[in-house]
Coordinates of C-alpha atoms in Angstrom, one line a residue:
M1 CA -44.5 -0.9 -18.8
E2 CA -44.1 2.7 -19.7
R3 CA -41.6 4.8 -17.9
P4 CA -43.2 7.5 -15.7
I5 CA -43.2 10.9 -17.2
C6 CA -41.6 13.7 -15.2
H7 CA -43.8 16.8 -15.4
L8 CA -41.6 19.7 -14.3
Q9 CA -42.3 22.4 -16.9
S10 CA -44.8 24.0 -14.6
M11 CA -42.4 24.1 -11.6
N12 CA -40.4 27.2 -10.9
G13 CA -36.7 26.8 -11.9
D14 CA -35.5 28.7 -8.8
L15 CA -37.6 26.4 -6.6
L16 CA -36.1 23.3 -8.2
N17 CA -32.6 24.7 -7.7
D18 CA -33.3 25.5 -4.1
I19 CA -34.5 21.9 -3.5
M20 CA -31.5 20.5 -5.2
S21 CA -29.1 22.6 -3.2
R22 CA -30.4 20.9 0.0
V23 CA -29.6 17.3 -0.9
D24 CA -26.3 15.5 -0.5
G25 CA -24.1 14.2 -3.3
S26 CA -25.5 10.7 -3.5
A27 CA -29.0 12.0 -3.7
L28 CA -28.1 14.6 -6.3
A29 CA -26.4 11.8 -8.5
S30 CA -29.6 9.7 -8.1
V31 CA -31.8 12.6 -9.2
A32 CA -29.7 13.0 -12.4
S33 CA -30.7 9.5 -13.5
T34 CA -34.5 10.0 -13.1
C35 CA -35.5 12.1 -16.1
S36 CA -34.1 14.5 -18.6
E37 CA -35.7 17.5 -17.0
L38 CA -33.9 16.9 -13.7
R39 CA -30.7 15.7 -15.3
G40 CA -29.8 19.1 -16.5
I41 CA -30.5 20.7 -13.1
A42 CA -28.7 18.0 -11.1
R43 CA -25.6 18.4 -13.3
D44 CA -25.4 22.1 -12.5
Q45 CA -21.8 22.6 -11.5
S46 CA -22.7 25.4 -9.0
L47 CA -24.5 22.7 -6.9
W48 CA -21.6 20.3 -7.0
K49 CA -19.2 23.2 -6.2
K50 CA -21.2 24.0 -3.1
L51 CA -21.2 20.4 -2.1
C52 CA -17.4 20.1 -2.5
H53 CA -16.8 23.3 -0.6
N54 CA -19.0 22.2 2.3
R55 CA -17.5 18.7 2.5
W56 CA -13.9 19.7 1.8
P57 CA -13.2 23.4 2.5
S58 CA -9.7 23.0 1.0
T59 CA -11.5 22.9 -2.4
A60 CA -12.5 26.5 -1.9
L61 CA -8.9 27.6 -1.7
E62 CA -7.9 29.4 -4.9
E63 CA -5.5 26.9 -6.4
A64 CA -7.8 23.9 -5.8
E65 CA -10.9 25.7 -7.1
H66 CA -9.1 26.9 -10.2
L67 CA -7.8 23.3 -10.9
I68 CA -11.1 21.6 -10.4
S69 CA -13.3 24.1 -12.3
G70 CA -10.7 24.6 -15.1
S71 CA -10.0 20.9 -15.6
V72 CA -10.6 19.6 -19.2
H73 CA -11.1 16.1 -17.7
G74 CA -14.1 17.0 -15.6
C75 CA -15.5 19.4 -13.0
F76 CA -16.9 19.4 -9.5
D77 CA -19.3 16.5 -10.0
K78 CA -16.5 14.3 -11.3
F79 CA -14.2 15.4 -8.4
Y80 CA -16.9 14.6 -5.9
S81 CA -17.5 11.1 -7.3
D82 CA -13.7 10.4 -7.2
A83 CA -13.1 11.8 -3.7
C84 CA -16.2 10.9 -1.7
P85 CA -15.8 7.0 -1.7
L86 CA -12.7 5.7 0.1
V87 CA -10.2 3.1 -1.0
L88 CA -11.6 -0.4 -0.4
Y89 CA -9.3 -3.3 0.4
D90 CA -11.1 -6.4 -1.1
E91 CA -9.3 -9.6 -0.2
V92 CA -11.1 -11.5 -3.0
A93 CA -10.0 -8.9 -5.6
N94 CA -6.5 -9.0 -4.3
A95 CA -6.4 -12.7 -4.8
N96 CA -7.7 -12.4 -8.4
P97 CA -5.1 -11.0 -10.8
L98 CA -7.7 -10.2 -13.4
K99 CA -9.7 -8.1 -10.9
L100 CA -6.6 -6.3 -9.8
L101 CA -5.7 -5.3 -13.3
E102 CA -9.3 -4.2 -13.9
C103 CA -9.2 -1.9 -10.8
A104 CA -5.7 -0.5 -11.7
E105 CA -6.2 0.5 -15.3
L106 CA -3.3 1.7 -17.4
S107 CA -2.5 5.4 -17.2
P108 CA 0.2 7.8 -18.1
R109 CA 3.1 8.1 -15.8
T110 CA 2.6 10.6 -13.1
S111 CA 5.3 13.2 -12.3
P112 CA 5.7 14.5 -8.7
S113 CA 4.9 18.0 -9.9
D114 CA 1.5 16.7 -11.3
L115 CA 0.3 15.7 -7.8
L116 CA -1.8 18.0 -5.5
S117 CA -2.8 17.1 -2.0
L118 CA -5.9 18.6 -0.4
I119 CA -6.0 18.0 3.4
D120 CA -9.0 18.8 5.7
V121 CA -9.2 18.0 9.4
Y122 CA -12.5 18.0 11.3
Y123 CA -13.5 18.1 14.9
K124 CA -17.2 17.3 15.7
N125 CA -18.1 17.7 12.0
K126 CA -16.6 21.1 11.8
C127 CA -13.5 21.8 9.7
V128 CA -10.7 23.1 11.9
L129 CA -7.8 22.9 9.4
S130 CA -7.5 23.1 5.6
R131 CA -4.3 23.0 3.6
I132 CA -2.9 22.3 0.1
S133 CA 0.4 20.7 -0.7
D134 CA 1.5 21.2 -4.3
G135 CA 3.7 18.3 -5.7
I136 CA 6.2 16.4 -3.6
P137 CA 8.8 18.9 -2.3
E138 CA 11.6 16.4 -2.0
A139 CA 11.1 15.1 -5.5
V140 CA 11.9 16.3 -9.0
D141 CA 10.5 15.5 -12.4
I142 CA 12.3 12.2 -12.7
F143 CA 9.5 10.6 -14.8
K144 CA 10.5 12.8 -17.7
H145 CA 13.7 10.8 -17.8
G146 CA 12.0 7.4 -17.8
L147 CA 11.8 6.1 -14.2
V148 CA 11.3 2.5 -15.3
D149 CA 14.2 2.6 -17.6
S150 CA 17.6 2.1 -16.0
S151 CA 19.0 5.0 -18.0
W152 CA 17.6 7.4 -15.5
E153 CA 20.7 6.8 -13.3
M154 CA 22.9 8.3 -15.9
I155 CA 21.1 11.7 -15.8
A156 CA 19.6 11.9 -12.3
D157 CA 21.5 14.0 -9.8
G158 CA 22.2 13.1 -6.2
R159 CA 18.9 14.5 -5.0
Q160 CA 16.9 12.5 -7.5
K161 CA 18.7 9.3 -6.5
W162 CA 18.1 10.1 -2.8
F163 CA 14.4 10.5 -3.3
L164 CA 14.0 7.3 -5.4
N165 CA 15.9 5.0 -3.1
Y166 CA 15.1 6.3 0.4
P167 CA 11.8 5.9 2.3
F168 CA 9.0 8.0 0.9
K169 CA 7.3 10.6 3.2
L170 CA 5.1 13.5 2.1
E171 CA 5.0 16.2 4.8
L172 CA 2.3 18.8 5.0
M173 CA 4.0 20.2 8.1
D174 CA 6.7 19.1 10.6
L175 CA 7.3 21.4 13.5
K176 CA 9.2 20.9 16.7
D177 CA 7.2 20.9 19.9
D178 CA 8.7 24.1 21.1
D179 CA 7.9 26.0 17.9
D180 CA 5.1 28.5 18.6
D181 CA 3.0 29.0 15.5
E182 CA -0.5 30.3 16.4
A183 CA -1.5 30.0 12.7
L184 CA -1.5 26.2 13.2
A185 CA -3.7 26.2 16.3
S186 CA -7.2 24.9 15.8
P187 CA -9.8 26.1 18.4
I188 CA -12.1 23.3 19.6
S189 CA -14.8 22.9 22.1
S190 CA -13.9 22.0 25.7
L191 CA -12.7 18.5 26.4
N192 CA -13.3 18.7 30.1
E193 CA -16.3 16.5 29.7
A194 CA -13.9 13.7 28.9
G195 CA -12.7 13.8 32.4
K196 CA -9.2 13.5 33.8
S197 CA -8.6 10.1 32.3
R198 CA -6.2 10.1 29.3
E199 CA -7.8 6.9 28.1
N200 CA -11.2 8.6 28.0
L201 CA -9.7 11.5 26.2
C202 CA -8.2 9.2 23.5
K203 CA -11.6 7.6 23.0
K204 CA -13.2 11.0 22.6
L205 CA -10.6 12.0 20.1
I206 CA -11.3 8.9 18.1
E207 CA -15.0 9.7 18.2
D208 CA -14.7 13.4 17.2
L209 CA -11.7 13.8 14.9
R210 CA -11.8 13.1 11.2
L211 CA -9.4 13.6 8.4
S212 CA -9.5 13.7 4.6
W213 CA -6.4 13.5 2.4
I214 CA -7.3 13.8 -1.3
L215 CA -4.6 13.2 -3.9
V216 CA -5.3 14.9 -7.3
D217 CA -3.5 14.3 -10.6
K218 CA -3.4 17.7 -12.2
K219 CA -2.7 16.3 -15.6
T220 CA -5.6 13.8 -15.8
G221 CA -8.0 15.3 -13.3
K222 CA -8.3 12.0 -11.4
A223 CA -8.6 12.2 -7.6
V224 CA -8.6 9.7 -4.7
N225 CA -9.1 10.0 -0.9
L226 CA -6.2 8.1 0.8
S227 CA -7.6 8.5 4.4
S228 CA -9.8 6.2 6.4
W229 CA -11.9 9.2 7.5
R230 CA -12.1 7.8 11.0
P231 CA -8.9 7.4 13.0
L232 CA -7.3 4.0 13.0
S233 CA -5.3 4.6 16.2
V234 CA -4.4 7.3 18.7
Q235 CA -1.8 7.3 21.4
K236 CA -0.1 9.7 23.8
S237 CA 3.5 10.0 22.6
W238 CA 5.2 11.3 25.8
P239 CA 4.2 10.9 29.4
Y240 CA 4.8 14.5 30.5
H241 CA 3.4 16.3 27.4
A242 CA -0.1 16.5 26.0
T243 CA 1.1 15.4 22.6
Y244 CA -0.9 12.9 20.7
V245 CA -0.2 10.8 17.6
M246 CA -3.2 9.8 15.5
Q247 CA -3.1 7.6 12.3
F248 CA -5.4 7.3 9.3
G249 CA -5.0 5.5 6.1
C250 CA -6.0 2.8 3.6
V251 CA -4.7 -0.5 2.0
L252 CA -4.1 -0.9 -1.7
P253 CA -3.4 -4.1 -3.6
V254 CA -0.5 -3.8 -6.0
E255 CA 1.4 -6.1 -8.4
E256 CA 4.1 -8.4 -7.1
S257 CA 6.7 -6.5 -9.2
L258 CA 6.1 -3.4 -7.0
L259 CA 5.9 -5.2 -3.6
P260 CA 6.5 -8.9 -3.1
Q261 CA 3.7 -9.1 -0.6
K262 CA 1.4 -7.4 -3.1
L263 CA -0.1 -5.0 -0.5
A264 CA 0.7 -1.3 0.2
R265 CA -0.6 0.6 3.2
F266 CA -1.0 4.4 3.2
I267 CA -0.4 5.8 6.7
V268 CA -1.4 9.4 7.4
T269 CA 0.1 10.6 10.7
T270 CA -1.1 13.6 12.6
R271 CA 0.8 14.8 15.7
F272 CA -0.6 17.6 17.8
M273 CA -0.3 19.1 21.3
M274 CA -3.5 19.7 23.2
T275 CA -4.1 21.9 26.2
E276 CA -7.6 21.6 27.8
R277 CA -7.3 25.1 29.3
E278 CA -6.6 26.7 25.9
E279 CA -9.2 24.5 24.1
C280 CA -7.2 24.1 21.0
L281 CA -5.1 21.7 19.0
K282 CA -1.6 22.8 18.1
W283 CA -0.5 20.9 15.0
R284 CA 3.1 19.6 15.0
E285 CA 3.0 17.2 12.1
I286 CA 0.7 16.0 9.3
S287 CA 2.4 13.6 6.9
M288 CA 1.9 10.5 4.7
R289 CA 4.1 7.5 4.1
I290 CA 3.6 4.1 2.4
E291 CA 4.5 0.8 4.1
N292 CA 4.5 -2.8 3.0
I293 CA 2.6 -5.5 5.0
E294 CA 5.8 -6.1 7.1
G295 CA 5.8 -2.4 8.2
A296 CA 8.9 -1.4 6.1
H297 CA 8.8 2.0 4.5
V298 CA 8.5 2.0 0.7
N299 CA 11.1 4.0 -1.3
G300 CA 10.3 7.0 -3.5
R301 CA 10.6 5.0 -6.7
S302 CA 7.9 2.5 -5.8
S303 CA 5.8 5.0 -3.9
L304 CA 5.3 7.2 -7.0
M305 CA 4.0 4.1 -8.9
I306 CA 1.7 3.2 -6.0
L307 CA 0.3 6.7 -5.8
N308 CA -0.5 6.6 -9.5
K309 CA -2.3 3.2 -9.0
A310 CA -4.3 4.6 -6.1
L311 CA -5.9 7.0 -8.5
Y312 CA -7.6 4.1 -10.3
S313 CA -8.3 1.9 -7.2
Q314 CA -11.5 0.2 -6.1
R315 CA -13.6 2.3 -3.7
S316 CA -16.7 2.3 -1.6
T317 CA -18.9 4.6 0.5
N318 CA -20.0 1.7 2.7
Q319 CA -18.2 2.3 6.0
F320 CA -18.9 -1.3 7.2
K321 CA -17.1 -2.7 4.1
L322 CA -14.2 -0.3 4.5
E323 CA -13.7 -1.2 8.2
E324 CA -14.1 -4.9 7.4
G325 CA -11.4 -4.6 4.7
L326 CA -9.0 -3.1 7.2
R327 CA -9.8 -5.8 9.8
K328 CA -9.0 -8.5 7.2
Y329 CA -5.8 -6.8 6.3
E330 CA -4.7 -6.7 10.0
K331 CA -5.7 -10.4 10.3
Q332 CA -3.7 -11.2 7.2
K333 CA -0.7 -9.3 8.6
R334 CA -0.8 -11.1 12.0
E335 CA -1.0 -14.5 10.2
M336 CA 2.0 -13.6 8.0
M337 CA 4.0 -12.4 11.0
S338 CA 3.1 -15.5 12.9
R339 CA 4.3 -17.7 10.1
R340 CA 7.5 -15.8 9.9
E341 CA 8.1 -16.1 13.7
S342 CA 7.4 -19.9 13.4
S343 CA 9.9 -20.2 10.6
E344 CA 12.5 -18.2 12.5
T345 CA 11.9 -20.4 15.6
L346 CA 12.3 -23.5 13.6
A347 CA 15.5 -22.2 12.1
D348 CA 16.8 -21.3 15.5
R349 CA 16.2 -24.8 16.7
L350 CA 17.6 -26.5 13.6
F351 CA 20.8 -24.4 13.5
P352 CA 22.4 -25.8 16.7
F353 CA 21.5 -29.4 15.5
I354 CA 23.1 -28.8 12.1
E355 CA 26.1 -27.1 13.6
T356 CA 26.6 -30.1 16.0
T357 CA 26.1 -32.6 13.2
V358 CA 28.7 -30.9 11.0
F359 CA 31.2 -30.8 13.9
V360 CA 30.7 -34.5 14.7
I361 CA 31.2 -35.4 11.0
L362 CA 34.3 -33.4 10.7
Y363 CA 35.7 -34.8 14.0
V364 CA 35.0 -38.4 12.8
A365 CA 36.6 -37.7 9.4
L366 CA 39.7 -36.3 11.0
R367 CA 40.0 -39.3 13.4
L368 CA 39.7 -41.7 10.4
L369 CA 42.4 -39.8 8.5
V370 CA 44.7 -39.9 11.5

């Protein structure tokens, strides 16, 4: 069967460009595979640039735009294909070492200064905050000294050792609640329709707020979105202040040499104050950390390796699969904690018995000696 011929020579080029500028990224990628006439138009970087700017306004900031457009490893179309799908936790892939190695391909070591974070926060599909974080402020270029090699300890100073061994946390902002910074206030539509109930207000925030945290390796041009897009949880932090804490994130399978439980969880935390009368969100904190399945913070040494592996992780645009993966992770975490509690309970019960038995044996032995 002959492949259909695409007759586009007679169509106006401006008309085609106008049509292409109205489709989304997945449709534009599909068009590029239809015929050679459309492929050239669908690969027009100005179209992908517009898509990126509309979806992630942080990409329009000077530093980000210069990095993406000037990258020798790709351009806006490659960035879109990397950043649009979210990290997928696949329990089957995690149990299969070959699949895990396939997803986390080998790559050059990443230095903290090579990382760039693009953060966008949305309310009712409208971007209310865009920021860029260049590198990891608390870190230094320790990979140049060979992080995996123990010789780094001989040349690393105290600050390097502190970062490598203490819990990792990448902060976009961290302000005290009494700090008054109007530049970090995001106007939003009225929340009065949520009613007086704080429970209803939390539900509305989950429905309306979205967050994207894209990590970019400036050296290789690779990018990955470490957010869940939709909030995973929201809670009111203090009873007498309108301060809320909301979390996003994803789960990444890693090798046992990095984490014994072979699972790392990225947690993006946002903390903001909200006053219904003012109709705005006053941002206090936006940060990211990495935890193992037990909830313990991962140190800087392991976190840098995990961040590097995230750039080559398995991903999906299927929201159902993404949410199902997170539910499976939570189930796996509960089962592991339940087994641990059962083991601790058994140990608590056995310890008095063993202690009593040892005491009786020693008592009998002493009586026999006497």
